mmCIF file of C-alpha atoms in Angstrom:
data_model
loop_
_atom_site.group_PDB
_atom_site.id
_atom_site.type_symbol
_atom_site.label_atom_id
_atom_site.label_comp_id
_atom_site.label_asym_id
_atom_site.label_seq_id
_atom_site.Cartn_x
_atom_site.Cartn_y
_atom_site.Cartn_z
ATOM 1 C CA UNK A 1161 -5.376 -2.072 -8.614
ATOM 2 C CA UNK A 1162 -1.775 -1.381 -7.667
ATOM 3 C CA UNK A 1163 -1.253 -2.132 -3.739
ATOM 4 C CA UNK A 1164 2.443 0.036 -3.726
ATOM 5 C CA UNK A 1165 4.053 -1.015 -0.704
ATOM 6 C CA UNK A 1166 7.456 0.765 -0.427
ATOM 7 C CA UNK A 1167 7.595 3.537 2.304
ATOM 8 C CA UNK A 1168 10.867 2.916 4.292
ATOM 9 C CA UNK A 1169 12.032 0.624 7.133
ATOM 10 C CA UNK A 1170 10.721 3.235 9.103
ATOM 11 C CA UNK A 1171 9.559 6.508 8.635
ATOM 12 C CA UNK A 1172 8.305 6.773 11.794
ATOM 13 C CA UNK A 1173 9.745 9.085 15.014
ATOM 14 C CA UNK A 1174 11.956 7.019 17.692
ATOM 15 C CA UNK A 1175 9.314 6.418 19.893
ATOM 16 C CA UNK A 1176 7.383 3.706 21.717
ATOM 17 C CA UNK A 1177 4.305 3.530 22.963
ATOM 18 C CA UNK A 1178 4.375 2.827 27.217
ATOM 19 C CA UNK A 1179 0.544 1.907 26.999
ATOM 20 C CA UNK A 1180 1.083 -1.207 24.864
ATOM 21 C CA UNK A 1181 0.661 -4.613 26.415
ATOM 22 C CA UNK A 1182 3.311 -6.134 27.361
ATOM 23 C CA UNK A 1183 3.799 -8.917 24.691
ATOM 24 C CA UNK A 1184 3.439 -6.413 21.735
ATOM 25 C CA UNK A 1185 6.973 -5.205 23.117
ATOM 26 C CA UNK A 1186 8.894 -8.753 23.719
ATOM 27 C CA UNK A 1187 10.716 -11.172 21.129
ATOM 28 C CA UNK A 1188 12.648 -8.590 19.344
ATOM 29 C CA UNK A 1189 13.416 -9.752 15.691
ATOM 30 C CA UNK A 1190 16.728 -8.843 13.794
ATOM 31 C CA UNK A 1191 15.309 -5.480 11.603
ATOM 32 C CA UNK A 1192 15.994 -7.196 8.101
ATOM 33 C CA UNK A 1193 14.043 -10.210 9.151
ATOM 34 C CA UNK A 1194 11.179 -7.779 10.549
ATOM 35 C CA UNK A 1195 10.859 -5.389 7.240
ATOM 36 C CA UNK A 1196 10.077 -8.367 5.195
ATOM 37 C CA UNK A 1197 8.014 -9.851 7.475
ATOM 38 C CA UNK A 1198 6.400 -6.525 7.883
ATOM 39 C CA UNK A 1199 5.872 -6.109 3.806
ATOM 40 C CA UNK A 1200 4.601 -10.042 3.333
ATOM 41 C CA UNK A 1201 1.724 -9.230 6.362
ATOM 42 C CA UNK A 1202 1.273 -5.888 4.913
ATOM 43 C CA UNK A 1203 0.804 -7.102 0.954
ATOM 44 C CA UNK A 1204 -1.508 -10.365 1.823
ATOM 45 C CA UNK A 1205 -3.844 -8.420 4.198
ATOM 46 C CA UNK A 1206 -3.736 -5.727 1.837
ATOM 47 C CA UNK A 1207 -4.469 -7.183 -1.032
ATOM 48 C CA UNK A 1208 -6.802 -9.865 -0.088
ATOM 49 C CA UNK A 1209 -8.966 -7.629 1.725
ATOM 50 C CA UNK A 1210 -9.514 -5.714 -1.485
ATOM 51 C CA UNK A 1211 -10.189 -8.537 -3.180
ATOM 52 C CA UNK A 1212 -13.189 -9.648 -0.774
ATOM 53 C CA UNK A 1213 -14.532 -6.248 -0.667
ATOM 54 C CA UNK A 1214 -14.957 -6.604 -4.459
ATOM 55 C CA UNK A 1215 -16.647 -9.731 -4.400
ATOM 56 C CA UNK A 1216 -19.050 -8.279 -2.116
ATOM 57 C CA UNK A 1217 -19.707 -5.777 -4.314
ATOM 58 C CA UNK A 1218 -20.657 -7.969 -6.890
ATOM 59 C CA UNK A 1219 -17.368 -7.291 -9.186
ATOM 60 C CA UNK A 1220 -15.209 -9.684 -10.925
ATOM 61 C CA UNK A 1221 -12.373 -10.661 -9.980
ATOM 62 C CA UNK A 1222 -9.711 -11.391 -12.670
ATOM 63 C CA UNK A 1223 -6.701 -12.165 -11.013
ATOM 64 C CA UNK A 1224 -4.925 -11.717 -7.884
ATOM 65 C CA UNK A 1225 -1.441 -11.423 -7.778
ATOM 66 C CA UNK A 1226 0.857 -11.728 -4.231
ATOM 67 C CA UNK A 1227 4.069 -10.305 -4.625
ATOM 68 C CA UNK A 1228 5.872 -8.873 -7.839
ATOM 69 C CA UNK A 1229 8.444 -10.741 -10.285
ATOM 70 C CA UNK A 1230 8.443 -14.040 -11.626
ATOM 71 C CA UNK A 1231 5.431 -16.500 -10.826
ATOM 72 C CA UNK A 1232 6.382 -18.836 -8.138
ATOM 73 C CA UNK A 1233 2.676 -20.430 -8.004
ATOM 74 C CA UNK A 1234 -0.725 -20.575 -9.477
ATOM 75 C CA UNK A 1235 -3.625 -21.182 -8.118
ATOM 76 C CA UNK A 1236 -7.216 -20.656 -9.667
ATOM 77 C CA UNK A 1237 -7.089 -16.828 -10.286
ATOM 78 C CA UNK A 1238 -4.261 -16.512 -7.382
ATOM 79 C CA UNK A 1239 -0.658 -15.730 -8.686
ATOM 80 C CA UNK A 1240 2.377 -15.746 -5.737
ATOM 81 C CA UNK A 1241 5.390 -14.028 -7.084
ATOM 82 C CA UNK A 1242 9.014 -13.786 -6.452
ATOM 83 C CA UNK A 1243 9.356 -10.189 -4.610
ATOM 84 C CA UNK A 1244 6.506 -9.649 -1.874
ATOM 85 C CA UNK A 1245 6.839 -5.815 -2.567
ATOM 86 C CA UNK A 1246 3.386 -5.080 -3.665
ATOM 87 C CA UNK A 1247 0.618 -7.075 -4.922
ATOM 88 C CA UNK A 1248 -2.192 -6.466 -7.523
ATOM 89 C CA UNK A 1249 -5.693 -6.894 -7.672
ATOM 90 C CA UNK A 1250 -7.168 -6.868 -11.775
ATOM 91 C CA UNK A 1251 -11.007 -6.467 -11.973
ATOM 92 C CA UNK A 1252 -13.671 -6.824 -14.531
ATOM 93 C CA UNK A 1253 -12.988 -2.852 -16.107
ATOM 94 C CA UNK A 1254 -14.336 -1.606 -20.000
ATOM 95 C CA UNK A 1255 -11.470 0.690 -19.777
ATOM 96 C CA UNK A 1256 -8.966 -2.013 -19.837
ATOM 97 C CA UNK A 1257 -10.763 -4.977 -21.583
ATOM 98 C CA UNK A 1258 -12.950 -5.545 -24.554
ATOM 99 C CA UNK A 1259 -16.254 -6.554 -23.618
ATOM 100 C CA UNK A 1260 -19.553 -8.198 -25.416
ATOM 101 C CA UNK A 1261 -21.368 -5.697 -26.856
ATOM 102 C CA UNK A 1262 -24.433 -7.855 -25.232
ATOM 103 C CA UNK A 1263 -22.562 -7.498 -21.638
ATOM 104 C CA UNK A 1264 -24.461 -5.399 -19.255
ATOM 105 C CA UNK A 1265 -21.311 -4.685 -17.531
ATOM 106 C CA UNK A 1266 -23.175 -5.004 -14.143
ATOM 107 C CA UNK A 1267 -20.532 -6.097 -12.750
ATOM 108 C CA UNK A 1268 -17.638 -4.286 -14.043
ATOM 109 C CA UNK A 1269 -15.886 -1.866 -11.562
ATOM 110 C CA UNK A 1270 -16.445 1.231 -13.905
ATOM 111 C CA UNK A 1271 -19.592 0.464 -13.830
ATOM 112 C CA UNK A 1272 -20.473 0.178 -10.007
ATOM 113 C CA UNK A 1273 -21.988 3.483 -7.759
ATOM 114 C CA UNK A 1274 -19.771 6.354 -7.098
ATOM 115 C CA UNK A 1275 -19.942 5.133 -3.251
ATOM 116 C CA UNK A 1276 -18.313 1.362 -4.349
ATOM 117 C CA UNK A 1277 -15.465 2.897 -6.583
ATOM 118 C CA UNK A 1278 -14.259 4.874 -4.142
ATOM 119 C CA UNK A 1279 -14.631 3.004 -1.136
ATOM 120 C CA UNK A 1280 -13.164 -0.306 -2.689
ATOM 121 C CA UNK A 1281 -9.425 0.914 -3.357
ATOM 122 C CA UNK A 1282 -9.367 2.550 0.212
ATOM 123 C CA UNK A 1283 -10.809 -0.866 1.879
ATOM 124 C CA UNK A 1284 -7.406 -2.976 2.678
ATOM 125 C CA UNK A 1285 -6.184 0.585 3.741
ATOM 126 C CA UNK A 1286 -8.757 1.109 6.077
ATOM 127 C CA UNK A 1287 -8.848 -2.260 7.659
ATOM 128 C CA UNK A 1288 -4.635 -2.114 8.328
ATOM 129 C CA UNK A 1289 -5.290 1.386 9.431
ATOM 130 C CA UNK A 1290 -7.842 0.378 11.868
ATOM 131 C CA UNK A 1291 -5.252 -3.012 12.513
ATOM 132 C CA UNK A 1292 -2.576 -0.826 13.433
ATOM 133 C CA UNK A 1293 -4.461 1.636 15.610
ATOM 134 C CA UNK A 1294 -5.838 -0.845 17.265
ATOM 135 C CA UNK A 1295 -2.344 -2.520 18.687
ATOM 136 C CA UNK A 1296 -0.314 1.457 18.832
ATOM 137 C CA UNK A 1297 -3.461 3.028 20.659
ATOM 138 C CA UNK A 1298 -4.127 7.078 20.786
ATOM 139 C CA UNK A 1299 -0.401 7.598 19.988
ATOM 140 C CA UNK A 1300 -0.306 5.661 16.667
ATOM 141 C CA UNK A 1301 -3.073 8.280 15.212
ATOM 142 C CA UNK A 1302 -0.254 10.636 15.916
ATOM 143 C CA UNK A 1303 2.464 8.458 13.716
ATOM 144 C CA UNK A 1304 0.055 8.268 10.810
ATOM 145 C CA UNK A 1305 -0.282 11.927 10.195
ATOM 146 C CA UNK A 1306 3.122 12.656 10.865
ATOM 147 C CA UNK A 1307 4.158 10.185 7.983
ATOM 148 C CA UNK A 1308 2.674 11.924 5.368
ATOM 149 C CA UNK A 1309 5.439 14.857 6.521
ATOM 150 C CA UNK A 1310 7.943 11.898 6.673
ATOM 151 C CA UNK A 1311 7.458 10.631 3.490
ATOM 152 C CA UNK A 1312 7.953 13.602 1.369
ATOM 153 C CA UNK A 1313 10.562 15.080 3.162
ATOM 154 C CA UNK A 1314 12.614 11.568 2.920
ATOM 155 C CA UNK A 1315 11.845 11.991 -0.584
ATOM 156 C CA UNK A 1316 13.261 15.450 -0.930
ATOM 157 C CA UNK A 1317 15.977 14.636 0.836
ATOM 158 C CA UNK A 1318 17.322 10.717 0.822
ATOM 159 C CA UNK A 1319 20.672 11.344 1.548
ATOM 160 C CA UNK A 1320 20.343 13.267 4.673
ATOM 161 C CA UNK A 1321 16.414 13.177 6.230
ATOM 162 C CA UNK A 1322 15.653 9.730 4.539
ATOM 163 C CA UNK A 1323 18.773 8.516 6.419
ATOM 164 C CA UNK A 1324 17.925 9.818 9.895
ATOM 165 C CA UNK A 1325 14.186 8.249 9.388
ATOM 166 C CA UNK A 1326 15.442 5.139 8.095
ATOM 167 C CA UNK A 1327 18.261 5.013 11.088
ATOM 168 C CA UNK A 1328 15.035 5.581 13.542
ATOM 169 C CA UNK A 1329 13.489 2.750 12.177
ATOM 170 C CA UNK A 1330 16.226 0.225 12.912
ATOM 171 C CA UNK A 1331 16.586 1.426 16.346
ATOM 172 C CA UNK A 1332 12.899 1.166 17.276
ATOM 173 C CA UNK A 1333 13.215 -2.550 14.965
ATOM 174 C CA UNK A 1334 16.036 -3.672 17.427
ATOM 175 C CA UNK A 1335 13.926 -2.828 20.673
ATOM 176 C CA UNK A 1336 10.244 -3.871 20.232
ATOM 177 C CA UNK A 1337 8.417 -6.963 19.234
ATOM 178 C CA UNK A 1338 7.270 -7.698 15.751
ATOM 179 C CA UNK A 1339 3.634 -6.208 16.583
ATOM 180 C CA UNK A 1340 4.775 -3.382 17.192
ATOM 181 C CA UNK A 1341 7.015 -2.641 14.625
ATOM 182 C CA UNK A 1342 4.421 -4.217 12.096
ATOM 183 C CA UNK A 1343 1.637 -1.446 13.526
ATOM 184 C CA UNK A 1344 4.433 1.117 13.067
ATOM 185 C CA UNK A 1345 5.192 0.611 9.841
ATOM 186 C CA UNK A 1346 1.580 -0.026 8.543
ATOM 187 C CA UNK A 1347 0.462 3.372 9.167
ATOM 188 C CA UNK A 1348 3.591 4.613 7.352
ATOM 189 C CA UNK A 1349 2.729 2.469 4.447
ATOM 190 C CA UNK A 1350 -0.794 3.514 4.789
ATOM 191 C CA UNK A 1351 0.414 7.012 4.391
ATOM 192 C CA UNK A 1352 1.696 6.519 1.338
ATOM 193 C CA UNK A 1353 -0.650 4.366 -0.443
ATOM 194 C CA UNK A 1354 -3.515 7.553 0.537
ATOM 195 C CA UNK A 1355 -1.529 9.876 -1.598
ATOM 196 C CA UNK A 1356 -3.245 11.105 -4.471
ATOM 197 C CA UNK A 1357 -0.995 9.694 -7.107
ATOM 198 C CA UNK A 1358 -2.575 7.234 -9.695
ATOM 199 C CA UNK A 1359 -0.917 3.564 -8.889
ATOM 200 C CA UNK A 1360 -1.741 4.331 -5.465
ATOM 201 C CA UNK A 1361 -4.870 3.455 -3.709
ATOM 202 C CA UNK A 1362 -5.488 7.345 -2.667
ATOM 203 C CA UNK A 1363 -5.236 8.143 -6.870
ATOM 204 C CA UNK A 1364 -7.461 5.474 -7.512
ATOM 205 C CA UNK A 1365 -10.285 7.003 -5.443
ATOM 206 C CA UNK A 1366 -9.367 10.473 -6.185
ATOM 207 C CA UNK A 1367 -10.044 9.517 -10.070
ATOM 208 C CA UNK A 1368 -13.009 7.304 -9.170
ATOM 209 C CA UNK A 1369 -14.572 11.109 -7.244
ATOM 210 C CA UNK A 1370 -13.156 13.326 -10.279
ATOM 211 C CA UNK A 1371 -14.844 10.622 -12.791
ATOM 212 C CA UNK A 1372 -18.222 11.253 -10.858
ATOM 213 C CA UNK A 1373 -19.798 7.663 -11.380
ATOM 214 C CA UNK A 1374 -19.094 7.707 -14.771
ATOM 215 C CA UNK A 1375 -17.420 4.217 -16.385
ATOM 216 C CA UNK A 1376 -15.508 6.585 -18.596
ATOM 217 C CA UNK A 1377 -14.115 10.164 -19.403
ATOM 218 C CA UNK A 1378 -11.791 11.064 -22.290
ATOM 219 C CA UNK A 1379 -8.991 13.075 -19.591
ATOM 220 C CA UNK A 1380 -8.435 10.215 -17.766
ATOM 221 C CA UNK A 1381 -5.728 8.796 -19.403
ATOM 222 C CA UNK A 1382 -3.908 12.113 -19.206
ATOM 223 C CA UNK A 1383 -4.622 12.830 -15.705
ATOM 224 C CA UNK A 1384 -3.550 9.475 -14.630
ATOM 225 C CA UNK A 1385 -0.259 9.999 -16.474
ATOM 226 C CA UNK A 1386 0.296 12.980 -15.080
ATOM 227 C CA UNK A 1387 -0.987 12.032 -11.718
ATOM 228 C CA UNK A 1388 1.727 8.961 -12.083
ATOM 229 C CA UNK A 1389 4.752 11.068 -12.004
ATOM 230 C CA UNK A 1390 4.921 12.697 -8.966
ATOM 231 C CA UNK A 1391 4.266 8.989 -6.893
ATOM 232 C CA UNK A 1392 6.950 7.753 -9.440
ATOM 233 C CA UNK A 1393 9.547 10.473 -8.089
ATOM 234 C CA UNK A 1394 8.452 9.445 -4.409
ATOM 235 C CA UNK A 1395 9.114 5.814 -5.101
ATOM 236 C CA UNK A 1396 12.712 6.245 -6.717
ATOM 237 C CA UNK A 1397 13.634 8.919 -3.999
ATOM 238 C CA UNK A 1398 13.152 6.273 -1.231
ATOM 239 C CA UNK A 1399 14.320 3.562 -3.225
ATOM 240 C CA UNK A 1400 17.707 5.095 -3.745
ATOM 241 C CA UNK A 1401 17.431 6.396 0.195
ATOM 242 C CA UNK A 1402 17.019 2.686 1.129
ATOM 243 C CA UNK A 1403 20.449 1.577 -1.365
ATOM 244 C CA UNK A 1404 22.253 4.290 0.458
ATOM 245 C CA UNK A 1405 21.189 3.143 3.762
ATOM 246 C CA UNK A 1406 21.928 -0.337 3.270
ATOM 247 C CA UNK A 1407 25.018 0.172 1.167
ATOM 248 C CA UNK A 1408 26.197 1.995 4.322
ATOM 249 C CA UNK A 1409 25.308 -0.767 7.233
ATOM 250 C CA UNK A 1410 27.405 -3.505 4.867
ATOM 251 C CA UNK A 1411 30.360 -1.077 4.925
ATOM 252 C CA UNK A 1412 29.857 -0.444 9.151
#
């Protein structure tokens, strides 16, 4: 399972919330240092709570990747990698291994309850969601829907709307603590990784639902294709909206 984990330094409004204890806004960080810091926290809780969900289910575990790129470390099934982008989480699955034929698959994701193949690809979401709510309060519920907005229109428009979201984002990184800023840009990230596109844990379930239990249907290959492109365009849209952005603050 794909963990994507680019949204944008911020695609959240200019805003802070008054309520929030007072060490959640002290020890302001240098933005740079914060985004990474924010997409390492964001990756390992991410990942690793999917991974324990699964073993609770019952499901094999293959591998678990940190980060994307060249391995840096191996550990068991545990891989660190180079870029802390995104992560990746491989389980037992018939659709993308060859099994026994005297394998009972019992503990193959396909092969789990409707209930478990949805609710395992939505579980690190959940828990940052709740993470993240927990430190921003009423007002962060507020920040979470509006992302999904934030996200697409960025998209739409990187060179102009991505900008003034990503220009946000430093300004609220340069006034407020690293919890803060981490809760901030967890819902955003959350946000995206709900959308229904396949790679993303929001496509994942979505396919798991359309599948109905099943451990296999003969569209989903298509589907997932198809569901693939629009998340792809998404991606490259804020990828080249974060170049701009930073091409622009080395120039300054």
């Amino acid at each position: 399972m794909q963990a994507g984990l680019f949204s944008c330094a911020r695609l959240f409004p200019a805003a802070c919330s008054n309520t929030a204890p007072f060490f959640l806004n002290t020890l302001p960080m240098p933005p740079a240092l914060q985004l990474l810091l924010c997409f390492i926290v964001f990756m390992l809780l991410h990942i690793s709570v999917m991974a324990a969900c699964a073993r609770l289910f019952g499901i094999t575990v293959r591998s678990i990747s940190y980060g994307v790129g060249p391995t840096l470390l191996t550990w068991g099934k545990v891989r660190v990698k180079l870029l802390p982008l995104a992560g990746n989480l491989v389980l037992k699955d018939t659709r993308e291994e060859t099994l026994y034929d005297d394998d009972p698959c019992l503990d193959a994701y396909n092969f789990q309850p409707l209930w478990k193949q949805v609710l395992l690809p939505l579980s690190g979401v959940a828990v940052l969601l709740a993470l993240s709510l927990g430190i921003m309060g009423a007002s962060g519920w507020e920040r979470f829907i509006a992302a999904f907005g934030h996200i697409v229109a960025g998209a739409l428009a990187p060179l102009s709307r991505a900008q003034e979201l990503l220009g946000e984002g430093e300004t609220f990184a340069r006034t407020h603590g690293f919890a803060l800023v981490f809760a901030l840009f967890s819902l955003k990230l959350c946000a995206f990784n709900l959308l229904p596109f396949a790679g993303l844990n929001g496509g994942q379930a979505l396919l798991a639902i359309a599948r109905g239990g099943k451990p296999y249907v003969t569209w989903e290959e298509t589907a997932a294709k198809w569901l693939l492109l629009p998340g792809l365009a998404i991606l490259l849209a804020w990828a080249a909206a974060f170049g701009c952005y930073g091409w622009q603050a080395l120039g300054a």
